[in-house]
């Protein structure tokens, strides 16, 4: 088992009850009753299964990293009864750019980390990369967020801000899956 590899499987099993699957950009995903997050491959017949790897950071500066570490809280807090899985795929043009060009759009133009920091520690997050996995994956990233039900309006506000930034001009597929446990 790869300790950094996670499976997100929609079907009839799992801790998380699926509340909603919203196709935002491009094709959506089929309906499932529940979502399981596991480190072993699924054994049940699934509606769909997405895989992603927790990887090293690409964009944060030392200062940003220290700011994140000082405020962020981990997954699995008892009050975090709501979660959101947002699979995202970016256009080929994003991947053709160099690292410094991508960083300029991600932070200098879009303030992804700078804005996101304002929503911590209420929103806990985890990022999984899919691009370098063997085979063709339908998404580049699986983003995962956990929060208390009363913080969902703030989460929606953050998403609205983010989706209006230049970074999102490069998003070609996005599905917003809302969960509860
Ligand atoms: C990447 C912070 C919310 C989607 C990142 C990175 C940071 C970050 C620091 C870069 C990691 C690296 O250096 O490689 C935050 C904070 C948030 C937040 C503090 C506040 C809760 C969101 C939301 C979304 C999102 C709401 C939308 C679904 C992504 C994606 C990436 C990313 C797709 C990967 C970008 C890429 O590598 O091209 N986030 N984020 N984030 N975040 Fe967020």
Short mmCIF file of N, CA and C and ligand atoms in Angstrom, two decimals:
data_model
loop_
_atom_site.label_atom_id
_atom_site.label_comp_id
_atom_site.label_asym_id
_atom_site.label_seq_id
_atom_site.Cartn_x
_atom_site.Cartn_y
_atom_site.Cartn_z
N UNK A 1 0.84 -1.20 0.00
CA UNK A 1 0.00 0.00 0.00
C UNK A 1 0.88 1.25 0.00
N UNK A 2 0.55 2.18 -0.90
CA UNK A 2 1.26 3.46 -0.91
C UNK A 2 0.63 4.36 0.18
N UNK A 3 1.38 4.77 1.18
CA UNK A 3 0.78 5.54 2.28
C UNK A 3 0.28 6.92 1.88
N UNK A 4 0.62 7.35 0.65
CA UNK A 4 0.15 8.68 0.21
C UNK A 4 -1.02 8.60 -0.77
N UNK A 5 -1.41 7.37 -1.13
CA UNK A 5 -2.48 7.19 -2.13
C UNK A 5 -3.84 7.00 -1.45
N UNK A 6 -4.84 7.76 -1.91
CA UNK A 6 -6.19 7.68 -1.34
C UNK A 6 -7.22 7.41 -2.45
N UNK A 7 -8.22 6.59 -2.09
CA UNK A 7 -9.33 6.26 -3.00
C UNK A 7 -10.60 6.92 -2.49
N UNK A 8 -11.31 7.56 -3.37
CA UNK A 8 -12.61 8.18 -3.05
C UNK A 8 -13.65 7.43 -3.88
N UNK A 9 -14.45 6.60 -3.20
CA UNK A 9 -15.34 5.69 -3.90
C UNK A 9 -16.79 5.98 -3.57
N UNK A 10 -17.57 6.23 -4.62
CA UNK A 10 -19.01 6.48 -4.44
C UNK A 10 -19.77 5.20 -4.72
N UNK A 11 -20.68 4.86 -3.81
CA UNK A 11 -21.46 3.64 -3.97
C UNK A 11 -22.45 3.54 -2.84
N UNK A 12 -22.44 2.39 -2.16
CA UNK A 12 -23.41 2.18 -1.09
C UNK A 12 -22.74 2.17 0.29
N UNK A 13 -21.40 2.26 0.30
CA UNK A 13 -20.69 2.16 1.57
C UNK A 13 -19.87 3.41 1.86
N UNK A 14 -19.44 3.52 3.11
CA UNK A 14 -18.54 4.62 3.47
C UNK A 14 -19.11 5.50 4.56
N UNK A 15 -18.22 6.23 5.19
CA UNK A 15 -18.57 7.11 6.32
C UNK A 15 -19.48 8.25 5.87
N UNK A 16 -19.28 8.71 4.66
CA UNK A 16 -19.92 9.95 4.24
C UNK A 16 -21.17 9.70 3.41
N UNK A 17 -22.25 10.35 3.80
CA UNK A 17 -23.50 10.32 3.02
C UNK A 17 -23.41 11.44 1.99
N UNK A 18 -23.71 11.14 0.76
CA UNK A 18 -23.65 12.16 -0.29
C UNK A 18 -24.93 13.00 -0.24
N UNK A 19 -24.75 14.32 -0.06
CA UNK A 19 -25.91 15.23 -0.03
C UNK A 19 -26.23 15.75 -1.40
N UNK A 20 -25.18 15.99 -2.20
CA UNK A 20 -25.41 16.64 -3.49
C UNK A 20 -24.18 16.43 -4.38
N UNK A 21 -24.40 16.28 -5.67
CA UNK A 21 -23.30 16.25 -6.64
C UNK A 21 -23.61 17.32 -7.69
N UNK A 22 -22.82 18.39 -7.67
CA UNK A 22 -23.11 19.53 -8.55
C UNK A 22 -22.07 19.62 -9.67
N UNK A 23 -22.47 19.38 -10.93
CA UNK A 23 -21.52 19.57 -12.03
C UNK A 23 -21.36 21.08 -12.28
N UNK A 24 -20.17 21.60 -12.17
CA UNK A 24 -19.99 23.05 -12.32
C UNK A 24 -19.38 23.41 -13.66
N UNK A 25 -18.30 22.71 -14.03
CA UNK A 25 -17.67 22.94 -15.34
C UNK A 25 -17.46 21.56 -15.96
N UNK A 26 -17.93 21.38 -17.18
CA UNK A 26 -17.76 20.10 -17.87
C UNK A 26 -18.67 19.02 -17.30
N UNK A 27 -18.33 17.77 -17.58
CA UNK A 27 -19.19 16.65 -17.21
C UNK A 27 -19.23 16.45 -15.71
N UNK A 28 -20.39 16.03 -15.19
CA UNK A 28 -20.54 15.74 -13.77
C UNK A 28 -20.08 14.33 -13.45
N UNK A 29 -20.59 13.80 -12.36
CA UNK A 29 -20.29 12.43 -11.95
C UNK A 29 -21.61 11.75 -11.57
N UNK A 30 -21.69 10.43 -11.75
CA UNK A 30 -22.91 9.71 -11.44
C UNK A 30 -23.24 9.78 -9.95
N UNK A 31 -24.50 9.54 -9.67
CA UNK A 31 -24.97 9.58 -8.30
C UNK A 31 -24.52 8.34 -7.53
N UNK A 32 -24.24 8.51 -6.25
CA UNK A 32 -24.01 7.41 -5.33
C UNK A 32 -24.63 7.78 -4.00
N UNK A 33 -24.93 6.79 -3.17
CA UNK A 33 -25.54 7.09 -1.86
C UNK A 33 -24.50 7.56 -0.86
N UNK A 34 -23.33 6.88 -0.89
CA UNK A 34 -22.32 7.16 0.14
C UNK A 34 -20.95 7.24 -0.51
N UNK A 35 -20.01 7.86 0.21
CA UNK A 35 -18.64 7.99 -0.27
C UNK A 35 -17.70 7.39 0.77
N UNK A 36 -16.82 6.52 0.31
CA UNK A 36 -15.80 5.94 1.18
C UNK A 36 -14.44 6.52 0.82
N UNK A 37 -13.68 6.91 1.82
CA UNK A 37 -12.31 7.38 1.61
C UNK A 37 -11.39 6.33 2.22
N UNK A 38 -10.62 5.66 1.39
CA UNK A 38 -9.82 4.53 1.87
C UNK A 38 -8.41 4.58 1.29
N UNK A 39 -7.55 3.78 1.88
CA UNK A 39 -6.20 3.66 1.34
C UNK A 39 -6.00 2.32 0.64
N UNK A 40 -7.02 1.47 0.73
CA UNK A 40 -7.02 0.21 -0.03
C UNK A 40 -7.96 0.38 -1.21
N UNK A 41 -7.71 -0.30 -2.33
CA UNK A 41 -8.62 -0.19 -3.46
C UNK A 41 -10.01 -0.72 -3.09
N UNK A 42 -11.06 -0.16 -3.69
CA UNK A 42 -12.42 -0.60 -3.33
C UNK A 42 -12.68 -2.03 -3.77
N UNK A 43 -13.51 -2.73 -3.01
CA UNK A 43 -13.87 -4.10 -3.38
C UNK A 43 -15.31 -4.16 -3.89
N UNK A 44 -16.13 -3.17 -3.51
CA UNK A 44 -17.53 -3.17 -3.94
C UNK A 44 -17.66 -2.65 -5.37
N UNK A 45 -18.79 -2.96 -5.98
CA UNK A 45 -19.15 -2.38 -7.27
C UNK A 45 -19.46 -0.91 -7.04
N UNK A 46 -18.68 -0.01 -7.62
CA UNK A 46 -18.83 1.40 -7.30
C UNK A 46 -19.46 2.17 -8.45
N UNK A 47 -20.14 3.28 -8.12
CA UNK A 47 -20.63 4.20 -9.15
C UNK A 47 -19.41 4.84 -9.84
N UNK A 48 -18.43 5.22 -9.02
CA UNK A 48 -17.14 5.70 -9.54
C UNK A 48 -16.10 5.66 -8.43
N UNK A 49 -14.85 5.65 -8.85
CA UNK A 49 -13.75 5.68 -7.89
C UNK A 49 -12.67 6.60 -8.44
N UNK A 50 -12.26 7.56 -7.64
CA UNK A 50 -11.20 8.49 -8.03
C UNK A 50 -10.00 8.28 -7.10
N UNK A 51 -8.79 8.43 -7.65
CA UNK A 51 -7.59 8.21 -6.86
C UNK A 51 -6.73 9.47 -6.87
N UNK A 52 -6.05 9.70 -5.77
CA UNK A 52 -5.14 10.83 -5.72
C UNK A 52 -4.05 10.61 -4.69
N UNK A 53 -2.93 11.30 -4.93
CA UNK A 53 -1.74 11.16 -4.07
C UNK A 53 -1.49 12.46 -3.32
N UNK A 54 -1.29 12.36 -2.04
CA UNK A 54 -0.83 13.54 -1.28
C UNK A 54 0.63 13.75 -1.66
N UNK A 55 0.94 14.94 -2.13
CA UNK A 55 2.28 15.17 -2.68
C UNK A 55 2.96 16.33 -1.97
N UNK A 56 4.15 16.64 -2.41
CA UNK A 56 4.85 17.81 -1.89
C UNK A 56 4.21 19.09 -2.43
N UNK A 57 4.44 20.19 -1.74
CA UNK A 57 3.89 21.46 -2.20
C UNK A 57 4.67 21.99 -3.40
N UNK A 58 3.95 22.69 -4.27
CA UNK A 58 4.56 23.25 -5.48
C UNK A 58 4.71 24.76 -5.42
N UNK A 59 3.80 25.44 -4.75
CA UNK A 59 3.70 26.89 -4.94
C UNK A 59 4.00 27.72 -3.71
N UNK A 60 3.78 27.17 -2.52
CA UNK A 60 3.89 28.02 -1.32
C UNK A 60 5.32 28.47 -1.07
N UNK A 61 5.44 29.70 -0.60
CA UNK A 61 6.73 30.21 -0.13
C UNK A 61 6.90 29.80 1.33
N UNK A 62 8.09 29.98 1.85
CA UNK A 62 8.35 29.66 3.26
C UNK A 62 7.40 30.44 4.18
N UNK A 63 7.25 31.74 3.87
CA UNK A 63 6.37 32.59 4.71
C UNK A 63 4.94 32.07 4.69
N UNK A 64 4.43 31.74 3.48
CA UNK A 64 3.06 31.24 3.38
C UNK A 64 2.91 29.91 4.12
N UNK A 65 3.92 29.07 3.99
CA UNK A 65 3.87 27.77 4.65
C UNK A 65 3.79 27.94 6.18
N UNK A 66 4.61 28.88 6.70
CA UNK A 66 4.59 29.12 8.15
C UNK A 66 3.22 29.65 8.57
N UNK A 67 2.64 30.52 7.75
CA UNK A 67 1.31 31.06 8.08
C UNK A 67 0.27 29.94 8.12
N UNK A 68 0.32 29.06 7.13
CA UNK A 68 -0.62 27.94 7.08
C UNK A 68 -0.45 27.04 8.30
N UNK A 69 0.79 26.70 8.59
CA UNK A 69 1.06 25.78 9.71
C UNK A 69 0.58 26.37 11.04
N UNK A 70 0.68 27.70 11.15
CA UNK A 70 0.30 28.35 12.40
C UNK A 70 -1.22 28.33 12.63
N UNK A 71 -2.00 28.31 11.54
CA UNK A 71 -3.47 28.44 11.71
C UNK A 71 -4.24 27.16 11.41
N UNK A 72 -3.78 26.39 10.44
CA UNK A 72 -4.63 25.31 9.93
C UNK A 72 -4.84 24.20 10.96
N UNK A 73 -6.00 23.56 10.87
CA UNK A 73 -6.28 22.40 11.72
C UNK A 73 -6.45 21.18 10.84
N UNK A 74 -6.33 20.01 11.45
CA UNK A 74 -6.32 18.77 10.68
C UNK A 74 -7.70 18.24 10.36
N UNK A 75 -7.74 17.19 9.55
CA UNK A 75 -8.99 16.52 9.22
C UNK A 75 -9.44 15.70 10.43
N UNK A 76 -10.72 15.32 10.40
CA UNK A 76 -11.22 14.40 11.43
C UNK A 76 -11.68 15.06 12.71
N UNK A 77 -11.82 16.39 12.73
CA UNK A 77 -12.34 17.04 13.93
C UNK A 77 -13.79 16.60 14.15
N UNK A 78 -14.20 16.31 15.38
CA UNK A 78 -15.57 15.85 15.63
C UNK A 78 -16.62 16.84 15.12
N UNK A 79 -16.34 18.15 15.21
CA UNK A 79 -17.34 19.14 14.77
C UNK A 79 -17.48 19.19 13.25
N UNK A 80 -16.49 18.64 12.54
CA UNK A 80 -16.53 18.69 11.07
C UNK A 80 -17.47 17.59 10.54
N UNK A 81 -18.75 17.84 10.65
CA UNK A 81 -19.71 16.83 10.16
C UNK A 81 -20.00 16.99 8.67
N UNK A 82 -19.57 18.08 8.10
CA UNK A 82 -19.73 18.29 6.66
C UNK A 82 -18.37 18.20 5.96
N UNK A 83 -18.42 17.74 4.72
CA UNK A 83 -17.20 17.72 3.91
C UNK A 83 -17.57 18.03 2.46
N UNK A 84 -16.56 18.35 1.68
CA UNK A 84 -16.77 18.56 0.25
C UNK A 84 -15.58 17.97 -0.50
N UNK A 85 -15.88 17.17 -1.49
CA UNK A 85 -14.86 16.65 -2.40
C UNK A 85 -15.05 17.39 -3.72
N UNK A 86 -14.01 18.10 -4.16
CA UNK A 86 -14.10 18.84 -5.42
C UNK A 86 -12.99 18.38 -6.36
N UNK A 87 -13.31 17.46 -7.27
CA UNK A 87 -12.33 17.07 -8.28
C UNK A 87 -12.21 18.16 -9.35
N UNK A 88 -10.99 18.43 -9.74
CA UNK A 88 -10.72 19.53 -10.69
C UNK A 88 -9.74 19.07 -11.76
N UNK A 89 -10.02 19.51 -12.98
CA UNK A 89 -9.08 19.28 -14.07
C UNK A 89 -8.74 20.63 -14.70
N UNK A 90 -7.46 20.88 -14.94
CA UNK A 90 -7.06 22.14 -15.58
C UNK A 90 -6.68 21.89 -17.04
N UNK A 91 -6.80 22.97 -17.84
CA UNK A 91 -6.54 22.87 -19.28
C UNK A 91 -5.08 22.54 -19.59
N UNK A 92 -4.87 22.03 -20.79
CA UNK A 92 -3.51 21.72 -21.24
C UNK A 92 -2.62 22.96 -21.19
N UNK A 93 -3.18 24.14 -21.47
CA UNK A 93 -2.36 25.36 -21.46
C UNK A 93 -1.75 25.63 -20.08
N UNK A 94 -2.48 25.27 -19.02
CA UNK A 94 -1.95 25.43 -17.66
C UNK A 94 -0.67 24.60 -17.50
N UNK A 95 -0.74 23.37 -17.99
CA UNK A 95 0.37 22.44 -17.80
C UNK A 95 1.54 22.73 -18.73
N UNK A 96 1.26 23.49 -19.81
CA UNK A 96 2.35 23.85 -20.71
C UNK A 96 3.18 25.02 -20.17
N UNK A 97 2.63 25.74 -19.20
CA UNK A 97 3.37 26.88 -18.64
C UNK A 97 4.50 26.38 -17.74
N UNK A 98 5.40 27.30 -17.40
CA UNK A 98 6.47 26.95 -16.48
C UNK A 98 5.99 27.17 -15.05
N UNK A 99 6.75 26.65 -14.11
CA UNK A 99 6.38 26.73 -12.70
C UNK A 99 6.20 28.19 -12.25
N UNK A 100 7.12 29.06 -12.69
CA UNK A 100 7.01 30.46 -12.25
C UNK A 100 5.79 31.14 -12.87
N UNK A 101 5.43 30.77 -14.10
CA UNK A 101 4.23 31.35 -14.72
C UNK A 101 2.97 30.89 -13.99
N UNK A 102 2.95 29.61 -13.62
CA UNK A 102 1.78 29.09 -12.90
C UNK A 102 1.66 29.74 -11.51
N UNK A 103 2.79 29.86 -10.83
CA UNK A 103 2.78 30.49 -9.49
C UNK A 103 2.24 31.93 -9.59
N UNK A 104 2.65 32.65 -10.66
CA UNK A 104 2.20 34.04 -10.82
C UNK A 104 0.67 34.10 -10.92
N UNK A 105 0.08 33.17 -11.65
CA UNK A 105 -1.38 33.17 -11.79
C UNK A 105 -2.03 32.71 -10.48
N UNK A 106 -1.47 31.66 -9.88
CA UNK A 106 -2.02 31.05 -8.67
C UNK A 106 -2.02 32.05 -7.51
N UNK A 107 -0.92 32.75 -7.31
CA UNK A 107 -0.84 33.59 -6.12
C UNK A 107 -0.82 35.09 -6.42
N UNK A 108 0.12 35.55 -7.25
CA UNK A 108 0.21 37.00 -7.46
C UNK A 108 -1.09 37.54 -8.09
N UNK A 109 -1.68 36.79 -9.03
CA UNK A 109 -2.91 37.26 -9.68
C UNK A 109 -4.18 36.81 -8.96
N UNK A 110 -4.16 35.64 -8.35
CA UNK A 110 -5.41 35.07 -7.80
C UNK A 110 -5.45 35.02 -6.28
N UNK A 111 -4.32 35.23 -5.62
CA UNK A 111 -4.25 35.17 -4.15
C UNK A 111 -4.91 33.92 -3.57
N UNK A 112 -4.61 32.78 -4.18
CA UNK A 112 -5.23 31.53 -3.73
C UNK A 112 -4.94 31.27 -2.24
N UNK A 113 -3.66 31.26 -1.89
CA UNK A 113 -3.28 31.00 -0.50
C UNK A 113 -3.66 32.18 0.39
N UNK A 114 -3.37 33.39 -0.09
CA UNK A 114 -3.64 34.59 0.70
C UNK A 114 -5.11 34.69 1.08
N UNK A 115 -6.01 34.48 0.12
CA UNK A 115 -7.44 34.51 0.40
C UNK A 115 -7.88 33.32 1.24
N UNK A 116 -7.37 32.15 0.87
CA UNK A 116 -7.76 30.92 1.56
C UNK A 116 -7.44 30.98 3.05
N UNK A 117 -6.32 31.63 3.38
CA UNK A 117 -5.89 31.73 4.78
C UNK A 117 -6.97 32.37 5.66
N UNK A 118 -7.76 33.25 5.08
CA UNK A 118 -8.79 33.95 5.87
C UNK A 118 -9.89 33.00 6.32
N UNK A 119 -9.97 31.83 5.72
CA UNK A 119 -11.03 30.87 6.06
C UNK A 119 -10.54 29.77 7.00
N UNK A 120 -9.31 29.90 7.44
CA UNK A 120 -8.75 28.96 8.40
C UNK A 120 -8.90 29.52 9.81
N UNK A 121 -9.06 28.69 10.85
CA UNK A 121 -9.01 27.23 10.80
C UNK A 121 -10.36 26.54 10.57
N UNK A 122 -11.43 27.32 10.30
CA UNK A 122 -12.76 26.68 10.20
C UNK A 122 -12.77 25.60 9.13
N UNK A 123 -12.15 25.90 7.99
CA UNK A 123 -12.10 24.92 6.90
C UNK A 123 -10.78 24.14 7.01
N UNK A 124 -10.88 22.83 7.12
CA UNK A 124 -9.67 21.98 7.08
C UNK A 124 -9.57 21.41 5.67
N UNK A 125 -8.35 21.26 5.16
CA UNK A 125 -8.22 20.89 3.75
C UNK A 125 -7.13 19.85 3.51
N UNK A 126 -7.28 19.21 2.37
CA UNK A 126 -6.25 18.26 1.95
C UNK A 126 -6.28 18.16 0.43
N UNK A 127 -5.11 18.12 -0.17
CA UNK A 127 -4.98 18.17 -1.64
C UNK A 127 -4.35 16.87 -2.13
N UNK A 128 -4.96 16.30 -3.16
CA UNK A 128 -4.44 15.05 -3.74
C UNK A 128 -4.20 15.28 -5.23
N UNK A 129 -3.05 14.84 -5.70
CA UNK A 129 -2.70 14.99 -7.12
C UNK A 129 -2.99 13.69 -7.86
N UNK A 130 -3.51 13.80 -9.09
CA UNK A 130 -3.85 12.60 -9.86
C UNK A 130 -3.02 12.47 -11.14
N UNK A 131 -2.41 13.54 -11.57
CA UNK A 131 -1.82 13.60 -12.91
C UNK A 131 -0.74 12.57 -13.18
N UNK A 132 0.08 12.29 -12.19
CA UNK A 132 1.21 11.42 -12.45
C UNK A 132 0.95 9.96 -12.09
N UNK A 133 -0.31 9.64 -11.81
CA UNK A 133 -0.65 8.23 -11.55
C UNK A 133 -0.62 7.46 -12.87
N UNK A 134 -0.37 6.18 -12.76
CA UNK A 134 -0.37 5.31 -13.94
C UNK A 134 -1.78 5.29 -14.55
N UNK A 135 -1.86 5.33 -15.86
CA UNK A 135 -3.16 5.33 -16.52
C UNK A 135 -3.67 6.75 -16.68
N UNK A 136 -4.83 6.89 -17.31
CA UNK A 136 -5.40 8.22 -17.55
C UNK A 136 -6.44 8.50 -16.48
N UNK A 137 -6.21 9.52 -15.67
CA UNK A 137 -7.16 9.91 -14.63
C UNK A 137 -8.04 11.03 -15.17
N UNK A 138 -9.33 11.04 -14.80
CA UNK A 138 -10.23 12.08 -15.34
C UNK A 138 -10.01 13.46 -14.75
N UNK A 139 -9.32 13.55 -13.60
CA UNK A 139 -9.08 14.84 -12.96
C UNK A 139 -7.58 14.99 -12.65
N UNK A 140 -7.16 16.25 -12.45
CA UNK A 140 -5.77 16.52 -12.06
C UNK A 140 -5.63 16.58 -10.53
N UNK A 141 -6.70 17.03 -9.86
CA UNK A 141 -6.65 17.19 -8.40
C UNK A 141 -7.95 16.70 -7.78
N UNK A 142 -7.82 16.13 -6.59
CA UNK A 142 -8.99 15.87 -5.76
C UNK A 142 -8.81 16.74 -4.52
N UNK A 143 -9.64 17.76 -4.40
CA UNK A 143 -9.52 18.63 -3.23
C UNK A 143 -10.59 18.22 -2.22
N UNK A 144 -10.22 18.24 -0.93
CA UNK A 144 -11.08 17.73 0.13
C UNK A 144 -11.13 18.76 1.25
N UNK A 145 -12.33 19.05 1.71
CA UNK A 145 -12.51 20.06 2.76
C UNK A 145 -13.45 19.52 3.82
N UNK A 146 -13.17 19.84 5.08
CA UNK A 146 -14.04 19.45 6.19
C UNK A 146 -14.35 20.67 7.05
N UNK A 147 -15.61 20.76 7.49
CA UNK A 147 -16.02 21.94 8.27
C UNK A 147 -17.31 21.61 9.02
N UNK A 148 -17.63 22.47 9.98
CA UNK A 148 -18.89 22.31 10.72
C UNK A 148 -20.04 22.81 9.84
N UNK A 149 -21.25 22.26 10.01
CA UNK A 149 -22.37 22.70 9.17
C UNK A 149 -22.57 24.21 9.16
N UNK A 150 -22.35 24.88 10.31
CA UNK A 150 -22.57 26.33 10.35
C UNK A 150 -21.53 27.11 9.54
N UNK A 151 -20.44 26.46 9.16
CA UNK A 151 -19.41 27.14 8.36
C UNK A 151 -19.58 26.92 6.85
N UNK A 152 -20.65 26.23 6.46
CA UNK A 152 -20.84 26.00 5.02
C UNK A 152 -21.07 27.31 4.25
N UNK A 153 -21.80 28.30 4.80
CA UNK A 153 -21.93 29.56 4.04
C UNK A 153 -20.57 30.23 3.78
N UNK A 154 -19.67 30.17 4.77
CA UNK A 154 -18.33 30.75 4.56
C UNK A 154 -17.59 29.97 3.48
N UNK A 155 -17.73 28.65 3.51
CA UNK A 155 -17.09 27.82 2.48
C UNK A 155 -17.62 28.20 1.09
N UNK A 156 -18.93 28.40 0.99
CA UNK A 156 -19.52 28.80 -0.30
C UNK A 156 -18.99 30.16 -0.75
N UNK A 157 -18.79 31.07 0.21
CA UNK A 157 -18.25 32.39 -0.14
C UNK A 157 -16.83 32.27 -0.66
N UNK A 158 -16.04 31.44 -0.01
CA UNK A 158 -14.66 31.21 -0.46
C UNK A 158 -14.64 30.65 -1.89
N UNK A 159 -15.51 29.67 -2.14
CA UNK A 159 -15.56 29.08 -3.48
C UNK A 159 -15.94 30.13 -4.53
N UNK A 160 -16.91 30.96 -4.20
CA UNK A 160 -17.33 31.99 -5.15
C UNK A 160 -16.17 32.93 -5.47
N UNK A 161 -15.41 33.31 -4.43
CA UNK A 161 -14.25 34.18 -4.65
C UNK A 161 -13.21 33.50 -5.54
N UNK A 162 -12.95 32.24 -5.21
CA UNK A 162 -11.91 31.52 -5.95
C UNK A 162 -12.29 31.31 -7.40
N UNK A 163 -13.57 31.02 -7.62
CA UNK A 163 -14.03 30.73 -8.98
C UNK A 163 -14.04 31.98 -9.85
N UNK A 164 -13.91 33.15 -9.24
CA UNK A 164 -13.86 34.40 -10.01
C UNK A 164 -12.42 34.84 -10.29
N UNK A 165 -11.43 34.05 -9.91
CA UNK A 165 -10.03 34.46 -10.10
C UNK A 165 -9.47 33.98 -11.44
N UNK A 166 -8.35 34.59 -11.90
CA UNK A 166 -7.72 34.14 -13.16
C UNK A 166 -7.33 32.66 -13.12
N UNK A 167 -7.02 32.12 -11.94
CA UNK A 167 -6.67 30.69 -11.88
C UNK A 167 -7.79 29.83 -12.46
N UNK A 168 -9.04 30.22 -12.16
CA UNK A 168 -10.18 29.38 -12.59
C UNK A 168 -10.43 29.46 -14.09
N UNK A 169 -9.83 30.46 -14.79
CA UNK A 169 -9.95 30.48 -16.25
C UNK A 169 -9.35 29.22 -16.86
N UNK A 170 -8.48 28.56 -16.10
CA UNK A 170 -7.81 27.36 -16.61
C UNK A 170 -8.49 26.07 -16.19
N UNK A 171 -9.58 26.17 -15.44
CA UNK A 171 -10.28 24.96 -14.99
C UNK A 171 -11.24 24.51 -16.08
N UNK A 172 -11.10 23.25 -16.52
CA UNK A 172 -11.98 22.77 -17.59
C UNK A 172 -12.96 21.71 -17.11
N UNK A 173 -12.77 21.22 -15.89
CA UNK A 173 -13.78 20.31 -15.32
C UNK A 173 -13.77 20.47 -13.81
N UNK A 174 -14.94 20.61 -13.24
CA UNK A 174 -15.06 20.78 -11.79
C UNK A 174 -16.41 20.24 -11.33
N UNK A 175 -16.39 19.40 -10.33
CA UNK A 175 -17.62 18.85 -9.75
C UNK A 175 -17.55 19.10 -8.24
N UNK A 176 -18.65 19.59 -7.69
CA UNK A 176 -18.68 19.94 -6.26
C UNK A 176 -19.58 18.92 -5.55
N UNK A 177 -18.97 18.08 -4.74
CA UNK A 177 -19.70 16.99 -4.05
C UNK A 177 -19.81 17.34 -2.58
N UNK A 178 -21.02 17.42 -2.06
CA UNK A 178 -21.24 17.78 -0.65
C UNK A 178 -21.64 16.55 0.16
N UNK A 179 -21.02 16.43 1.32
CA UNK A 179 -21.15 15.21 2.13
C UNK A 179 -21.48 15.54 3.58
N UNK A 180 -22.01 14.55 4.27
CA UNK A 180 -22.18 14.69 5.72
C UNK A 180 -21.98 13.37 6.40
N UNK A 181 -21.60 13.41 7.67
CA UNK A 181 -21.47 12.16 8.43
C UNK A 181 -22.17 12.29 9.77
C1 LIG B 1 -3.61 24.31 -4.00
C2 LIG B 1 -4.41 26.72 0.10
C3 LIG B 1 -9.16 26.38 -0.62
C4 LIG B 1 -8.38 24.20 -4.84
C5 LIG B 1 -3.43 25.00 -2.83
C6 LIG B 1 -2.15 25.34 -2.27
C7 LIG B 1 -2.38 26.00 -1.13
C8 LIG B 1 -3.79 26.09 -0.95
C9 LIG B 1 -1.34 26.55 -0.15
C10 LIG B 1 -0.80 25.08 -2.94
C11 LIG B 1 -0.11 23.88 -2.46
C12 LIG B 1 1.25 23.84 -3.17
O1 LIG B 1 2.13 24.66 -2.82
O2 LIG B 1 1.40 23.02 -4.10
C13 LIG B 1 -5.77 26.79 0.28
C14 LIG B 1 -6.40 27.34 1.45
C15 LIG B 1 -7.74 27.23 1.26
C16 LIG B 1 -7.94 26.63 -0.05
C17 LIG B 1 -5.70 27.91 2.67
C18 LIG B 1 -8.79 27.62 2.25
C19 LIG B 1 -9.67 26.75 2.70
C20 LIG B 1 -9.35 25.83 -1.87
C21 LIG B 1 -10.65 25.68 -2.50
C22 LIG B 1 -10.42 25.09 -3.69
C23 LIG B 1 -9.00 24.85 -3.80
C24 LIG B 1 -11.98 26.09 -1.89
C25 LIG B 1 -11.46 24.77 -4.71
C26 LIG B 1 -11.93 23.62 -4.90
C27 LIG B 1 -7.03 24.00 -4.96
C28 LIG B 1 -6.39 23.35 -6.08
C29 LIG B 1 -5.03 23.38 -5.83
C30 LIG B 1 -4.84 24.05 -4.57
C31 LIG B 1 -7.07 22.75 -7.29
C32 LIG B 1 -3.92 22.86 -6.74
C33 LIG B 1 -3.53 23.95 -7.69
C34 LIG B 1 -2.42 23.56 -8.64
O3 LIG B 1 -1.47 22.88 -8.22
O4 LIG B 1 -2.53 23.94 -9.81
N1 LIG B 1 -4.43 25.47 -2.02
N2 LIG B 1 -6.72 26.38 -0.61
N3 LIG B 1 -8.38 25.34 -2.69
N4 LIG B 1 -6.07 24.40 -4.06
FE1 LIG B 1 -6.39 25.43 -2.37
#
